[in-house]
Amino acid sequence: MSHLNNALVQFFVYVHKLVANLITNPNYSYGITIILVTLIIKIILVPLNIKSIRSSIRMTKIQPDVKKLQDKYKNDPQRAQQEMMKLYKDKGVSPFGGCLPLLIQWPILLALYYVFNNISGISGVSFLWIKDLAKPDVILAVLSGATQYYAGILMNNPGDNNPQSKQASAMNLYMSLFMIVISWKLKSALVLYWVVSNLIQMGQTIFTKKLEEKHMAENDA
């Protein structure tokens, strides 16, 4: 983890130097650097995100088959589990595929927490309505939860009437509320990263879903 922390510190400092050469005002350069670093991280994670979104779509499509198996083997949970795993394998779907981006995001978030605690330049620096990137911001805290919630809605397909979707929707709500609570205490620089990351994730999800649904419709035709 220390290697990731140090690498991100050096990377952030490097990107900020490039930005500061063009925009000398720190009230703009640091905020823009955070947005650029977020964008670069999301671009690196694009292949994983696309795989996860596709897995989520396919999981939704096979839910009727999953329900049939659950009803058929309701008195034999072990057999039901075996048949569902076989179904997932046949359809090329991972029941945990949608969790991968979130699992990878947390180490990055922790590393960036270290970054912003070890960069003195953001202290007293404002950006947009944020008065100090080194201090918490109420509006940004609410935005962190709201964007987390809507990004989760796009991934989890809450309209599906099955236990898995209901559980995912509940977890998404709890995680969003949790993000608001912890963002209330975190430096705005870190929360800004999370909000921008969620907004980019929402765009990626919408775009990838449209492409995947079009591809699936062509295959079914």
mmCIF file of C-alpha atoms in Angstrom:
data_model
loop_
_atom_site.group_PDB
_atom_site.id
_atom_site.type_symbol
_atom_site.label_atom_id
_atom_site.label_comp_id
_atom_site.label_asym_id
_atom_site.label_seq_id
_atom_site.Cartn_x
_atom_site.Cartn_y
_atom_site.Cartn_z
ATOM 1 C CA MET A 1 0.000 0.000 0.000
ATOM 2 C CA SER A 2 2.894 2.363 0.761
ATOM 3 C CA HIS A 3 4.147 1.979 -2.829
ATOM 4 C CA LEU A 4 0.723 3.024 -4.156
ATOM 5 C CA ASN A 5 0.616 5.973 -1.743
ATOM 6 C CA ASN A 6 4.053 7.247 -2.774
ATOM 7 C CA ALA A 7 3.345 6.698 -6.468
ATOM 8 C CA LEU A 8 0.108 8.704 -6.268
ATOM 9 C CA VAL A 9 1.812 11.532 -4.374
ATOM 10 C CA GLN A 10 4.486 11.802 -7.077
ATOM 11 C CA PHE A 11 1.880 11.496 -9.829
ATOM 12 C CA PHE A 12 -0.322 14.219 -8.327
ATOM 13 C CA VAL A 13 2.639 16.565 -7.865
ATOM 14 C CA TYR A 14 3.724 15.950 -11.475
ATOM 15 C CA VAL A 15 0.253 16.624 -12.907
ATOM 16 C CA HIS A 16 -0.094 19.751 -10.777
ATOM 17 C CA LYS A 17 3.223 21.100 -12.068
ATOM 18 C CA LEU A 18 1.965 20.686 -15.629
ATOM 19 C CA VAL A 19 -1.322 22.403 -14.806
ATOM 20 C CA ALA A 20 0.389 25.182 -12.800
ATOM 21 C CA ASN A 21 2.556 26.014 -15.818
ATOM 22 C CA LEU A 22 -0.648 26.930 -17.659
ATOM 23 C CA ILE A 23 -2.799 28.119 -14.750
ATOM 24 C CA THR A 24 -0.734 29.867 -12.089
ATOM 25 C CA ASN A 25 -3.631 30.667 -9.747
ATOM 26 C CA PRO A 26 -3.695 27.836 -7.133
ATOM 27 C CA ASN A 27 -7.431 28.407 -6.595
ATOM 28 C CA TYR A 28 -7.880 26.888 -10.036
ATOM 29 C CA SER A 29 -4.803 24.727 -10.566
ATOM 30 C CA TYR A 30 -5.340 22.354 -7.629
ATOM 31 C CA GLY A 31 -9.024 21.757 -8.345
ATOM 32 C CA ILE A 32 -8.335 21.158 -12.032
ATOM 33 C CA THR A 33 -5.481 18.802 -11.099
ATOM 34 C CA ILE A 34 -7.838 16.738 -8.916
ATOM 35 C CA ILE A 35 -10.319 16.491 -11.802
ATOM 36 C CA LEU A 36 -7.572 15.495 -14.268
ATOM 37 C CA VAL A 37 -6.123 12.873 -11.901
ATOM 38 C CA THR A 38 -9.629 11.452 -11.402
ATOM 39 C CA LEU A 39 -10.171 11.313 -15.161
ATOM 40 C CA ILE A 40 -6.841 9.537 -15.717
ATOM 41 C CA ILE A 41 -7.615 6.963 -13.009
ATOM 42 C CA LYS A 42 -11.059 6.298 -14.515
ATOM 43 C CA ILE A 43 -9.546 5.899 -17.988
ATOM 44 C CA ILE A 44 -7.114 3.307 -16.604
ATOM 45 C CA LEU A 45 -10.068 1.447 -15.066
ATOM 46 C CA VAL A 46 -12.233 1.597 -18.223
ATOM 47 C CA PRO A 47 -11.709 -2.076 -19.261
ATOM 48 C CA LEU A 48 -12.676 -3.288 -15.789
ATOM 49 C CA ASN A 49 -15.686 -0.965 -15.637
ATOM 50 C CA ILE A 50 -16.959 -2.097 -19.029
ATOM 51 C CA LYS A 51 -16.627 -5.745 -17.995
ATOM 52 C CA SER A 52 -18.489 -5.039 -14.767
ATOM 53 C CA ILE A 53 -21.332 -3.159 -16.476
ATOM 54 C CA ARG A 54 -21.758 -5.904 -19.058
ATOM 55 C CA SER A 55 -21.859 -8.492 -16.282
ATOM 56 C CA SER A 56 -24.556 -6.459 -14.519
ATOM 57 C CA ILE A 57 -26.695 -6.308 -17.681
ATOM 58 C CA ARG A 58 -26.364 -10.037 -18.313
ATOM 59 C CA MET A 59 -27.165 -10.833 -14.686
ATOM 60 C CA THR A 60 -30.386 -8.852 -15.074
ATOM 61 C CA LYS A 61 -31.294 -10.690 -18.262
ATOM 62 C CA ILE A 62 -30.936 -14.166 -16.711
ATOM 63 C CA GLN A 63 -32.905 -13.340 -13.543
ATOM 64 C CA PRO A 64 -36.045 -15.146 -14.839
ATOM 65 C CA ASP A 65 -33.935 -18.305 -15.274
ATOM 66 C CA VAL A 66 -32.484 -17.860 -11.786
ATOM 67 C CA LYS A 67 -36.004 -17.517 -10.348
ATOM 68 C CA LYS A 68 -37.084 -20.720 -12.079
ATOM 69 C CA LEU A 69 -34.141 -22.616 -10.586
ATOM 70 C CA GLN A 70 -34.870 -21.230 -7.132
ATOM 71 C CA ASP A 71 -38.501 -22.329 -7.379
ATOM 72 C CA LYS A 72 -37.600 -25.724 -8.822
ATOM 73 C CA TYR A 73 -35.059 -26.557 -6.124
ATOM 74 C CA LYS A 74 -36.561 -24.603 -3.222
ATOM 75 C CA ASN A 75 -36.335 -27.710 -1.028
ATOM 76 C CA ASP A 76 -32.719 -28.373 -2.005
ATOM 77 C CA PRO A 77 -30.664 -25.145 -1.563
ATOM 78 C CA GLN A 78 -27.375 -26.894 -2.325
ATOM 79 C CA ARG A 79 -28.668 -28.197 -5.666
ATOM 80 C CA ALA A 80 -30.151 -24.784 -6.445
ATOM 81 C CA GLN A 81 -26.764 -23.161 -5.819
ATOM 82 C CA GLN A 82 -25.015 -25.708 -8.047
ATOM 83 C CA GLU A 83 -27.502 -25.159 -10.879
ATOM 84 C CA MET A 84 -27.219 -21.369 -10.591
ATOM 85 C CA MET A 85 -23.422 -21.514 -10.747
ATOM 86 C CA LYS A 86 -23.745 -23.702 -13.843
ATOM 87 C CA LEU A 87 -26.141 -21.153 -15.361
ATOM 88 C CA TYR A 88 -23.718 -18.308 -14.620
ATOM 89 C CA LYS A 89 -20.896 -20.246 -16.272
ATOM 90 C CA ASP A 90 -22.991 -21.077 -19.362
ATOM 91 C CA LYS A 91 -24.039 -17.432 -19.769
ATOM 92 C CA GLY A 92 -20.549 -16.066 -19.044
ATOM 93 C CA VAL A 93 -21.760 -14.105 -16.035
ATOM 94 C CA SER A 94 -20.125 -13.482 -12.665
ATOM 95 C CA PRO A 95 -22.520 -12.780 -9.758
ATOM 96 C CA PHE A 96 -19.796 -10.648 -8.179
ATOM 97 C CA GLY A 97 -18.692 -8.886 -11.385
ATOM 98 C CA GLY A 98 -20.446 -5.644 -10.459
ATOM 99 C CA CYS A 99 -18.470 -5.376 -7.214
ATOM 100 C CA LEU A 100 -15.015 -5.224 -8.798
ATOM 101 C CA PRO A 101 -14.862 -1.476 -9.596
ATOM 102 C CA LEU A 102 -15.948 -0.614 -6.051
ATOM 103 C CA LEU A 103 -13.408 -3.008 -4.539
ATOM 104 C CA ILE A 104 -10.627 -1.377 -6.573
ATOM 105 C CA GLN A 105 -11.865 2.145 -5.802
ATOM 106 C CA TRP A 106 -11.384 1.769 -2.053
ATOM 107 C CA PRO A 107 -7.582 1.227 -2.116
ATOM 108 C CA ILE A 108 -7.310 4.210 -4.478
ATOM 109 C CA LEU A 109 -9.494 6.307 -2.166
ATOM 110 C CA LEU A 110 -7.334 5.359 0.833
ATOM 111 C CA ALA A 111 -4.177 6.169 -1.134
ATOM 112 C CA LEU A 112 -5.566 9.579 -2.117
ATOM 113 C CA TYR A 113 -6.430 10.199 1.535
ATOM 114 C CA TYR A 114 -2.708 9.788 2.180
ATOM 115 C CA VAL A 115 -1.881 12.038 -0.798
ATOM 116 C CA PHE A 116 -3.997 14.971 0.375
ATOM 117 C CA ASN A 117 -2.726 14.607 3.936
ATOM 118 C CA ASN A 118 0.850 14.896 2.679
ATOM 119 C CA ILE A 119 0.455 17.784 0.235
ATOM 120 C CA SER A 120 0.591 21.113 2.061
ATOM 121 C CA GLY A 121 -0.201 23.182 -1.024
ATOM 122 C CA ILE A 122 -3.968 22.668 -0.836
ATOM 123 C CA SER A 123 -4.308 24.329 2.573
ATOM 124 C CA GLY A 124 -6.257 27.578 2.229
ATOM 125 C CA VAL A 125 -6.872 26.954 -1.491
ATOM 126 C CA SER A 126 -10.433 27.405 -2.757
ATOM 127 C CA PHE A 127 -12.150 25.957 -5.832
ATOM 128 C CA LEU A 128 -15.573 26.883 -7.222
ATOM 129 C CA TRP A 129 -17.817 27.243 -4.110
ATOM 130 C CA ILE A 130 -15.380 25.262 -1.914
ATOM 131 C CA LYS A 131 -13.666 27.687 0.468
ATOM 132 C CA ASP A 132 -10.762 25.424 1.452
ATOM 133 C CA LEU A 133 -9.769 22.139 -0.212
ATOM 134 C CA ALA A 134 -8.071 21.091 3.030
ATOM 135 C CA LYS A 135 -11.322 21.351 5.025
ATOM 136 C CA PRO A 136 -14.738 19.630 4.818
ATOM 137 C CA ASP A 137 -17.544 21.136 2.737
ATOM 138 C CA VAL A 138 -21.226 20.430 3.477
ATOM 139 C CA ILE A 139 -22.458 20.758 -0.120
ATOM 140 C CA LEU A 140 -19.692 18.489 -1.389
ATOM 141 C CA ALA A 141 -20.496 15.919 1.317
ATOM 142 C CA VAL A 142 -24.140 15.758 0.181
ATOM 143 C CA LEU A 143 -23.042 15.537 -3.451
ATOM 144 C CA SER A 144 -20.765 12.599 -2.596
ATOM 145 C CA GLY A 145 -23.732 10.611 -1.298
ATOM 146 C CA ALA A 146 -26.112 11.707 -4.063
ATOM 147 C CA THR A 147 -23.716 10.854 -6.893
ATOM 148 C CA GLN A 148 -22.804 7.562 -5.190
ATOM 149 C CA TYR A 149 -26.512 6.681 -4.972
ATOM 150 C CA TYR A 150 -27.358 7.471 -8.596
ATOM 151 C CA ALA A 151 -24.216 5.756 -9.882
ATOM 152 C CA GLY A 152 -25.322 2.691 -7.913
ATOM 153 C CA ILE A 153 -28.856 2.873 -9.308
ATOM 154 C CA LEU A 154 -27.512 2.809 -12.855
ATOM 155 C CA MET A 155 -25.370 -0.243 -12.055
ATOM 156 C CA ASN A 156 -27.895 -2.207 -9.999
ATOM 157 C CA ASN A 157 -31.095 -1.957 -12.099
ATOM 158 C CA PRO A 158 -33.367 -1.321 -9.079
ATOM 159 C CA GLY A 159 -36.557 -1.915 -11.092
ATOM 160 C CA ASP A 160 -35.871 -5.652 -11.181
ATOM 161 C CA ASN A 161 -38.152 -7.463 -8.750
ATOM 162 C CA ASN A 162 -35.778 -10.068 -7.357
ATOM 163 C CA PRO A 163 -34.001 -10.534 -4.002
ATOM 164 C CA GLN A 164 -30.536 -9.806 -5.433
ATOM 165 C CA SER A 165 -31.616 -6.444 -6.878
ATOM 166 C CA LYS A 166 -33.432 -5.484 -3.680
ATOM 167 C CA GLN A 167 -30.371 -6.361 -1.621
ATOM 168 C CA ALA A 168 -28.103 -4.396 -3.978
ATOM 169 C CA SER A 169 -30.449 -1.379 -3.814
ATOM 170 C CA ALA A 170 -30.478 -1.459 -0.018
ATOM 171 C CA MET A 171 -26.684 -1.752 0.096
ATOM 172 C CA ASN A 172 -26.383 1.158 -2.339
ATOM 173 C CA LEU A 173 -28.563 3.336 -0.095
ATOM 174 C CA TYR A 174 -26.554 2.465 3.028
ATOM 175 C CA MET A 175 -23.250 3.097 1.235
ATOM 176 C CA SER A 176 -24.492 6.468 -0.032
ATOM 177 C CA LEU A 177 -25.547 7.563 3.453
ATOM 178 C CA PHE A 178 -22.225 6.303 4.801
ATOM 179 C CA MET A 179 -20.365 8.411 2.216
ATOM 180 C CA ILE A 180 -22.250 11.537 3.314
ATOM 181 C CA VAL A 181 -21.357 10.908 6.951
ATOM 182 C CA ILE A 182 -17.639 10.312 6.385
ATOM 183 C CA SER A 183 -17.376 13.088 3.760
ATOM 184 C CA TRP A 184 -18.570 15.513 6.438
ATOM 185 C CA LYS A 185 -15.186 15.012 8.136
ATOM 186 C CA LEU A 186 -12.852 14.535 5.154
ATOM 187 C CA LYS A 187 -10.854 17.132 3.254
ATOM 188 C CA SER A 188 -12.782 18.588 0.324
ATOM 189 C CA ALA A 189 -9.969 17.621 -2.052
ATOM 190 C CA LEU A 190 -10.645 13.919 -1.452
ATOM 191 C CA VAL A 191 -14.426 14.305 -1.598
ATOM 192 C CA LEU A 192 -14.107 16.271 -4.850
ATOM 193 C CA TYR A 193 -12.251 13.293 -6.310
ATOM 194 C CA TRP A 194 -15.084 10.975 -5.240
ATOM 195 C CA VAL A 195 -17.834 13.190 -6.683
ATOM 196 C CA VAL A 196 -16.058 13.584 -10.032
ATOM 197 C CA SER A 197 -15.327 9.844 -10.091
ATOM 198 C CA ASN A 198 -19.019 9.061 -9.537
ATOM 199 C CA LEU A 199 -20.092 11.466 -12.299
ATOM 200 C CA ILE A 200 -17.668 9.856 -14.752
ATOM 201 C CA GLN A 201 -18.874 6.412 -13.646
ATOM 202 C CA MET A 202 -22.470 7.415 -14.374
ATOM 203 C CA GLY A 203 -21.536 8.528 -17.882
ATOM 204 C CA GLN A 204 -19.569 5.334 -18.532
ATOM 205 C CA THR A 205 -22.453 3.183 -17.296
ATOM 206 C CA ILE A 206 -25.069 4.909 -19.460
ATOM 207 C CA PHE A 207 -22.861 4.754 -22.562
ATOM 208 C CA THR A 208 -21.774 1.127 -22.052
ATOM 209 C CA LYS A 209 -25.319 -0.050 -21.297
ATOM 210 C CA LYS A 210 -26.627 1.479 -24.516
ATOM 211 C CA LEU A 211 -23.883 -0.231 -26.537
ATOM 212 C CA GLU A 212 -24.362 -3.577 -24.779
ATOM 213 C CA GLU A 213 -28.152 -3.514 -25.117
ATOM 214 C CA LYS A 214 -27.816 -2.677 -28.813
ATOM 215 C CA HIS A 215 -25.347 -5.552 -29.235
ATOM 216 C CA MET A 216 -27.649 -7.989 -27.413
ATOM 217 C CA ALA A 217 -30.659 -6.849 -29.472
ATOM 218 C CA GLU A 218 -28.730 -7.482 -32.701
ATOM 219 C CA ASN A 219 -27.777 -10.974 -31.496
ATOM 220 C CA ASP A 220 -31.391 -11.773 -30.583
ATOM 221 C CA ALA A 221 -32.687 -10.557 -33.970
#
